[in-house]
Short mmCIF file of C-alpha atoms and ligand atoms in Angstrom, two decimals:
data_model
loop_
_atom_site.label_atom_id
_atom_site.label_comp_id
_atom_site.label_asym_id
_atom_site.label_seq_id
_atom_site.Cartn_x
_atom_site.Cartn_y
_atom_site.Cartn_z
CA UNK A 24 8.46 18.51 -24.64
CA UNK A 25 9.03 19.37 -28.33
CA UNK A 26 10.59 15.92 -28.54
CA UNK A 27 7.13 14.47 -28.17
CA UNK A 28 5.84 16.18 -31.27
CA UNK A 29 8.93 15.25 -33.25
CA UNK A 30 8.51 11.68 -32.08
CA UNK A 31 4.91 11.55 -33.22
CA UNK A 32 5.60 13.28 -36.52
CA UNK A 33 8.36 10.82 -37.33
CA UNK A 34 6.00 7.97 -36.60
CA UNK A 35 3.29 9.54 -38.75
CA UNK A 36 5.71 10.05 -41.63
CA UNK A 37 7.04 6.50 -41.39
CA UNK A 38 3.53 5.09 -41.53
CA UNK A 39 2.23 7.37 -44.27
CA UNK A 40 -0.37 9.02 -42.03
CA UNK A 41 -1.60 12.59 -42.25
CA UNK A 42 -0.62 15.27 -39.77
CA UNK A 43 -3.45 16.70 -37.76
CA UNK A 44 -3.52 20.00 -35.88
CA UNK A 45 -6.07 18.60 -33.44
CA UNK A 46 -3.90 15.61 -32.71
CA UNK A 47 -0.95 17.93 -32.03
CA UNK A 48 -3.05 19.89 -29.54
CA UNK A 49 -4.07 16.68 -27.81
CA UNK A 50 -0.46 15.54 -27.68
CA UNK A 51 0.66 18.86 -26.18
CA UNK A 52 -1.90 18.60 -23.42
CA UNK A 53 -1.20 14.94 -22.77
CA UNK A 54 2.53 15.59 -22.40
CA UNK A 55 2.12 18.66 -20.23
CA UNK A 56 -0.42 17.19 -17.81
CA UNK A 57 1.48 13.99 -17.07
CA UNK A 58 0.35 11.37 -14.59
CA UNK A 59 -2.05 8.58 -15.43
CA UNK A 60 -4.92 9.84 -17.52
CA UNK A 61 -8.04 8.04 -18.62
CA UNK A 62 -9.63 8.99 -21.94
CA UNK A 63 -12.35 10.74 -19.91
CA UNK A 64 -9.80 12.71 -17.85
CA UNK A 65 -7.99 13.82 -20.96
CA UNK A 66 -11.24 14.65 -22.78
CA UNK A 67 -12.27 16.94 -19.92
CA UNK A 68 -8.95 18.80 -19.97
CA UNK A 69 -8.78 19.04 -23.78
CA UNK A 70 -12.37 20.31 -24.04
CA UNK A 71 -11.67 23.17 -21.62
CA UNK A 72 -9.17 24.59 -24.09
CA UNK A 73 -10.45 23.19 -27.36
CA UNK A 74 -14.18 22.46 -27.17
CA UNK A 75 -14.21 21.64 -30.90
CA UNK A 76 -12.18 18.46 -30.36
CA UNK A 77 -14.38 15.41 -29.93
CA UNK A 78 -14.03 12.30 -27.80
CA UNK A 79 -13.36 9.97 -30.74
CA UNK A 80 -10.51 12.17 -31.99
CA UNK A 81 -8.96 12.06 -28.52
CA UNK A 82 -9.47 8.32 -28.33
CA UNK A 83 -7.83 7.75 -31.71
CA UNK A 84 -4.97 10.12 -30.91
CA UNK A 85 -4.21 8.25 -27.69
CA UNK A 86 -4.21 5.00 -29.61
CA UNK A 87 -1.74 6.43 -32.11
CA UNK A 88 0.44 7.84 -29.33
CA UNK A 89 0.49 4.40 -27.81
CA UNK A 90 1.51 2.86 -31.13
CA UNK A 91 4.28 5.45 -31.44
CA UNK A 92 5.58 4.62 -27.97
CA UNK A 93 4.69 8.00 -26.47
CA UNK A 94 1.87 6.74 -24.28
CA UNK A 95 1.51 3.45 -22.49
CA UNK A 96 -1.71 1.83 -21.38
CA UNK A 97 -2.11 1.29 -17.67
CA UNK A 98 -4.76 -1.29 -16.77
CA UNK A 99 -5.64 -1.34 -13.09
CA UNK A 100 -8.40 -3.90 -13.11
CA UNK A 101 -11.18 -1.33 -12.58
CA UNK A 102 -12.24 -1.33 -16.22
CA UNK A 103 -10.78 2.14 -16.84
CA UNK A 104 -7.92 2.34 -19.30
CA UNK A 105 -5.41 5.00 -18.36
CA UNK A 106 -2.45 6.23 -20.32
CA UNK A 107 0.83 7.57 -19.09
CA UNK A 108 3.54 9.56 -20.81
CA UNK A 109 6.49 7.35 -21.66
CA UNK A 110 8.79 10.09 -22.95
CA UNK A 111 11.36 11.09 -20.40
CA UNK A 112 9.44 9.03 -17.89
CA UNK A 113 11.73 6.83 -15.87
CA UNK A 114 10.86 3.18 -15.69
CA UNK A 115 8.65 2.60 -12.69
CA UNK A 116 6.14 0.20 -11.24
CA UNK A 117 2.83 0.85 -9.52
CA UNK A 118 1.26 0.21 -6.16
CA UNK A 119 -2.47 0.47 -6.80
CA UNK A 120 -4.97 1.14 -4.02
CA UNK A 121 -8.10 -0.82 -4.82
CA UNK A 122 -10.25 1.35 -2.55
CA UNK A 123 -9.47 4.89 -3.73
CA UNK A 124 -7.62 4.15 -6.96
CA UNK A 125 -4.48 5.96 -5.86
CA UNK A 126 -1.30 5.10 -7.77
CA UNK A 127 2.04 5.12 -6.03
CA UNK A 128 5.04 4.83 -8.32
CA UNK A 129 8.11 2.96 -7.20
CA UNK A 130 11.26 1.64 -8.74
CA UNK A 131 13.83 -0.90 -7.66
CA UNK A 132 16.75 -1.74 -9.96
CA UNK A 133 16.91 -5.20 -8.36
CA UNK A 134 13.51 -6.06 -9.81
CA UNK A 135 14.66 -5.03 -13.24
CA UNK A 136 17.84 -7.09 -13.11
CA UNK A 137 15.96 -10.14 -11.78
CA UNK A 138 13.53 -9.94 -14.67
CA UNK A 139 16.43 -9.68 -17.12
CA UNK A 140 18.08 -12.73 -15.57
CA UNK A 141 14.85 -14.72 -15.72
CA UNK A 142 14.33 -13.70 -19.33
CA UNK A 143 17.87 -14.79 -20.22
CA UNK A 144 17.23 -18.14 -18.53
CA UNK A 145 14.04 -18.59 -20.54
CA UNK A 146 15.86 -17.38 -23.67
CA UNK A 147 13.19 -14.73 -23.97
CA UNK A 148 13.64 -11.32 -25.51
CA UNK A 149 11.62 -8.73 -23.55
CA UNK A 150 10.34 -5.71 -25.42
CA UNK A 151 8.51 -4.19 -22.51
CA UNK A 152 7.02 -5.22 -19.21
CA UNK A 153 4.98 -3.75 -16.44
CA UNK A 154 4.56 -4.46 -12.78
CA UNK A 155 1.48 -3.41 -10.81
CA UNK A 156 0.88 -4.50 -7.23
CA UNK A 157 -2.70 -4.21 -5.89
CA UNK A 158 -3.70 -3.53 -2.30
CA UNK A 159 -4.83 -0.81 0.11
CA UNK A 160 -3.00 2.49 0.72
CA UNK A 161 -2.20 3.79 4.19
CA UNK A 162 -4.93 6.47 4.13
CA UNK A 163 -7.61 3.95 3.22
CA UNK A 164 -6.38 1.57 5.90
CA UNK A 165 -6.67 4.39 8.46
CA UNK A 166 -10.19 5.17 7.25
CA UNK A 167 -11.11 1.50 7.47
CA UNK A 168 -9.96 1.34 11.08
CA UNK A 169 -12.02 4.40 11.99
CA UNK A 170 -15.14 3.31 10.19
CA UNK A 171 -18.26 3.05 12.44
CA UNK A 172 -18.63 -0.62 11.57
CA UNK A 173 -15.91 -1.53 14.03
CA UNK A 174 -18.04 -0.14 16.91
CA UNK A 175 -20.52 -3.00 16.56
CA UNK A 176 -17.97 -5.74 16.50
CA UNK A 177 -18.01 -7.82 19.65
CA UNK A 178 -15.29 -9.96 20.97
ZN1 ZN B 22 -6.48 4.26 -0.97
ZN1 ZN B 23 3.08 5.36 -13.65
#
């Protein structure tokens, strides 16, 4: 985890920015919590420990962490921007449940090699890519089947 701080400090130095103790605290929490955090999620967690840190500081820190390659934006089409930790995080893709918002991570090396082949064919140099598939998770499908609505259906 100390790699994360080093990573950010190198980025800050390279870009002539100032170090910030608050930003370091935010980074620590972001890296230790993991998962896919919205700014609101992270704000809640940070404020429990450090009530003096404000939303805009957290927002700006996340933006900087994204620029530094520590965090990556995850857009799931629900208008909420989430961030996930990219350090030590293996490449993965997402199945996104559109009913409950659950994220299931998956990885298949075949997908990766196919994308590389397609990029080579298009003479395209990929810097990064993401793959999110949207649908309904098994729990939500079960719930849907047991919903009272089905009682009224005739036929
Ligand atoms: Zn679901
Ligand atoms: Zn993920």
